[in-house]
Each structure stands twice: as C-alpha cells, then as structure tokens.
JSON list of C-alpha atoms in Angstrom, two decimals:
[
{"chain": "F", "resi": 1, "resn": "MET", "atom": "CA", "xyz": [13.61, -5.13, -2.15]},
{"chain": "F", "resi": 2, "resn": "THR", "atom": "CA", "xyz": [10.61, -6.61, -0.41]},
{"chain": "F", "resi": 3, "resn": "ALA", "atom": "CA", "xyz": [7.00, -6.21, -1.49]},
{"chain": "F", "resi": 4, "resn": "GLN", "atom": "CA", "xyz": [6.44, -3.94, 1.52]},
{"chain": "F", "resi": 5, "resn": "ASP", "atom": "CA", "xyz": [9.26, -1.62, 0.43]},
{"chain": "F", "resi": 6, "resn": "ARG", "atom": "CA", "xyz": [7.76, -1.49, -3.06]},
{"chain": "F", "resi": 7, "resn": "GLU", "atom": "CA", "xyz": [4.31, -0.66, -1.69]},
{"chain": "F", "resi": 8, "resn": "ILE", "atom": "CA", "xyz": [5.67, 2.12, 0.51]},
{"chain": "F", "resi": 9, "resn": "ARG", "atom": "CA", "xyz": [7.74, 3.56, -2.35]},
{"chain": "F", "resi": 10, "resn": "ASP", "atom": "CA", "xyz": [4.72, 3.49, -4.68]},
{"chain": "F", "resi": 11, "resn": "ILE", "atom": "CA", "xyz": [2.54, 5.19, -2.07]},
{"chain": "F", "resi": 12, "resn": "LYS", "atom": "CA", "xyz": [5.12, 7.92, -1.47]},
{"chain": "F", "resi": 13, "resn": "ALA", "atom": "CA", "xyz": [5.55, 8.44, -5.22]},
{"chain": "F", "resi": 14, "resn": "ALA", "atom": "CA", "xyz": [1.79, 8.68, -5.74]},
{"chain": "F", "resi": 15, "resn": "ALA", "atom": "CA", "xyz": [1.42, 11.11, -2.84]},
{"chain": "F", "resi": 16, "resn": "SER", "atom": "CA", "xyz": [4.20, 13.42, -4.01]},
{"chain": "F", "resi": 17, "resn": "SER", "atom": "CA", "xyz": [3.56, 13.32, -7.77]},
{"chain": "F", "resi": 18, "resn": "SER", "atom": "CA", "xyz": [-0.09, 14.40, -7.63]},
{"chain": "F", "resi": 19, "resn": "ARG", "atom": "CA", "xyz": [-1.61, 16.98, -5.34]},
{"chain": "F", "resi": 20, "resn": "LEU", "atom": "CA", "xyz": [-4.01, 14.57, -3.62]},
{"chain": "F", "resi": 21, "resn": "SER", "atom": "CA", "xyz": [-6.15, 13.88, -6.65]},
{"chain": "F", "resi": 22, "resn": "PRO", "atom": "CA", "xyz": [-9.09, 11.59, -5.85]},
{"chain": "F", "resi": 23, "resn": "LEU", "atom": "CA", "xyz": [-7.57, 8.80, -7.95]},
{"chain": "F", "resi": 24, "resn": "ALA", "atom": "CA", "xyz": [-4.25, 9.01, -6.11]},
{"chain": "F", "resi": 25, "resn": "VAL", "atom": "CA", "xyz": [-6.03, 9.00, -2.75]},
{"chain": "F", "resi": 26, "resn": "ALA", "atom": "CA", "xyz": [-8.13, 6.00, -3.77]},
{"chain": "F", "resi": 27, "resn": "SER", "atom": "CA", "xyz": [-5.14, 4.03, -5.05]},
{"chain": "F", "resi": 28, "resn": "THR", "atom": "CA", "xyz": [-3.16, 4.88, -1.91]},
{"chain": "F", "resi": 29, "resn": "ILE", "atom": "CA", "xyz": [-6.01, 3.67, 0.31]},
{"chain": "F", "resi": 30, "resn": "ILE", "atom": "CA", "xyz": [-6.35, 0.50, -1.76]},
{"chain": "F", "resi": 31, "resn": "SER", "atom": "CA", "xyz": [-2.60, -0.09, -1.51]},
{"chain": "F", "resi": 32, "resn": "PHE", "atom": "CA", "xyz": [-2.71, 0.29, 2.28]},
{"chain": "F", "resi": 33, "resn": "LEU", "atom": "CA", "xyz": [-5.72, -2.02, 2.58]},
{"chain": "F", "resi": 34, "resn": "THR", "atom": "CA", "xyz": [-4.04, -4.61, 0.36]},
{"chain": "F", "resi": 35, "resn": "LEU", "atom": "CA", "xyz": [-0.86, -4.40, 2.44]},
{"chain": "F", "resi": 36, "resn": "ILE", "atom": "CA", "xyz": [-2.79, -4.73, 5.72]},
{"chain": "F", "resi": 37, "resn": "LEU", "atom": "CA", "xyz": [-4.81, -7.65, 4.34]},
{"chain": "F", "resi": 38, "resn": "ALA", "atom": "CA", "xyz": [-1.62, -9.40, 3.21]},
{"chain": "F", "resi": 39, "resn": "LEU", "atom": "CA", "xyz": [-0.08, -8.95, 6.67]},
{"chain": "F", "resi": 40, "resn": "VAL", "atom": "CA", "xyz": [-3.21, -10.24, 8.41]},
{"chain": "F", "resi": 41, "resn": "ILE", "atom": "CA", "xyz": [-3.30, -13.31, 6.15]},
{"chain": "F", "resi": 42, "resn": "ALA", "atom": "CA", "xyz": [0.42, -13.93, 6.70]},
{"chain": "F", "resi": 43, "resn": "VAL", "atom": "CA", "xyz": [-0.07, -13.82, 10.49]},
{"chain": "F", "resi": 44, "resn": "ALA", "atom": "CA", "xyz": [-3.22, -15.95, 10.38]},
{"chain": "F", "resi": 45, "resn": "VAL", "atom": "CA", "xyz": [-1.59, -18.65, 8.24]},
{"chain": "F", "resi": 46, "resn": "LYS", "atom": "CA", "xyz": [1.34, -19.06, 10.62]},
{"chain": "F", "resi": 47, "resn": "PRO", "atom": "CA", "xyz": [0.81, -22.05, 12.95]}
]
C-alpha cells in the first residue's frame, strides 16, 4: 500500500465517519494539501 492509497483511505474514512464536522473538514483539507505538496516536491526534485 502506497502513501497515496493510505491518504485517500484516511480521507474517505474521515468523510464517512463524521457528518462534515469542522475538524474532519480541516484535517481532510490538510491531508489534501500535504499530498499535493508532496507530489509537487517529488516532481520538482526529479532531474
């Protein structure tokens, strides 16, 4: 299981377990931003 798969699973679990509580929304947004940032860094580091 890759880190991406884990992130997606965690986001889906957070979205379904709580009815869009502010904390769940915030953590989901943070997870997406972290994932996007990681992808951008990975692409930028490649020669």
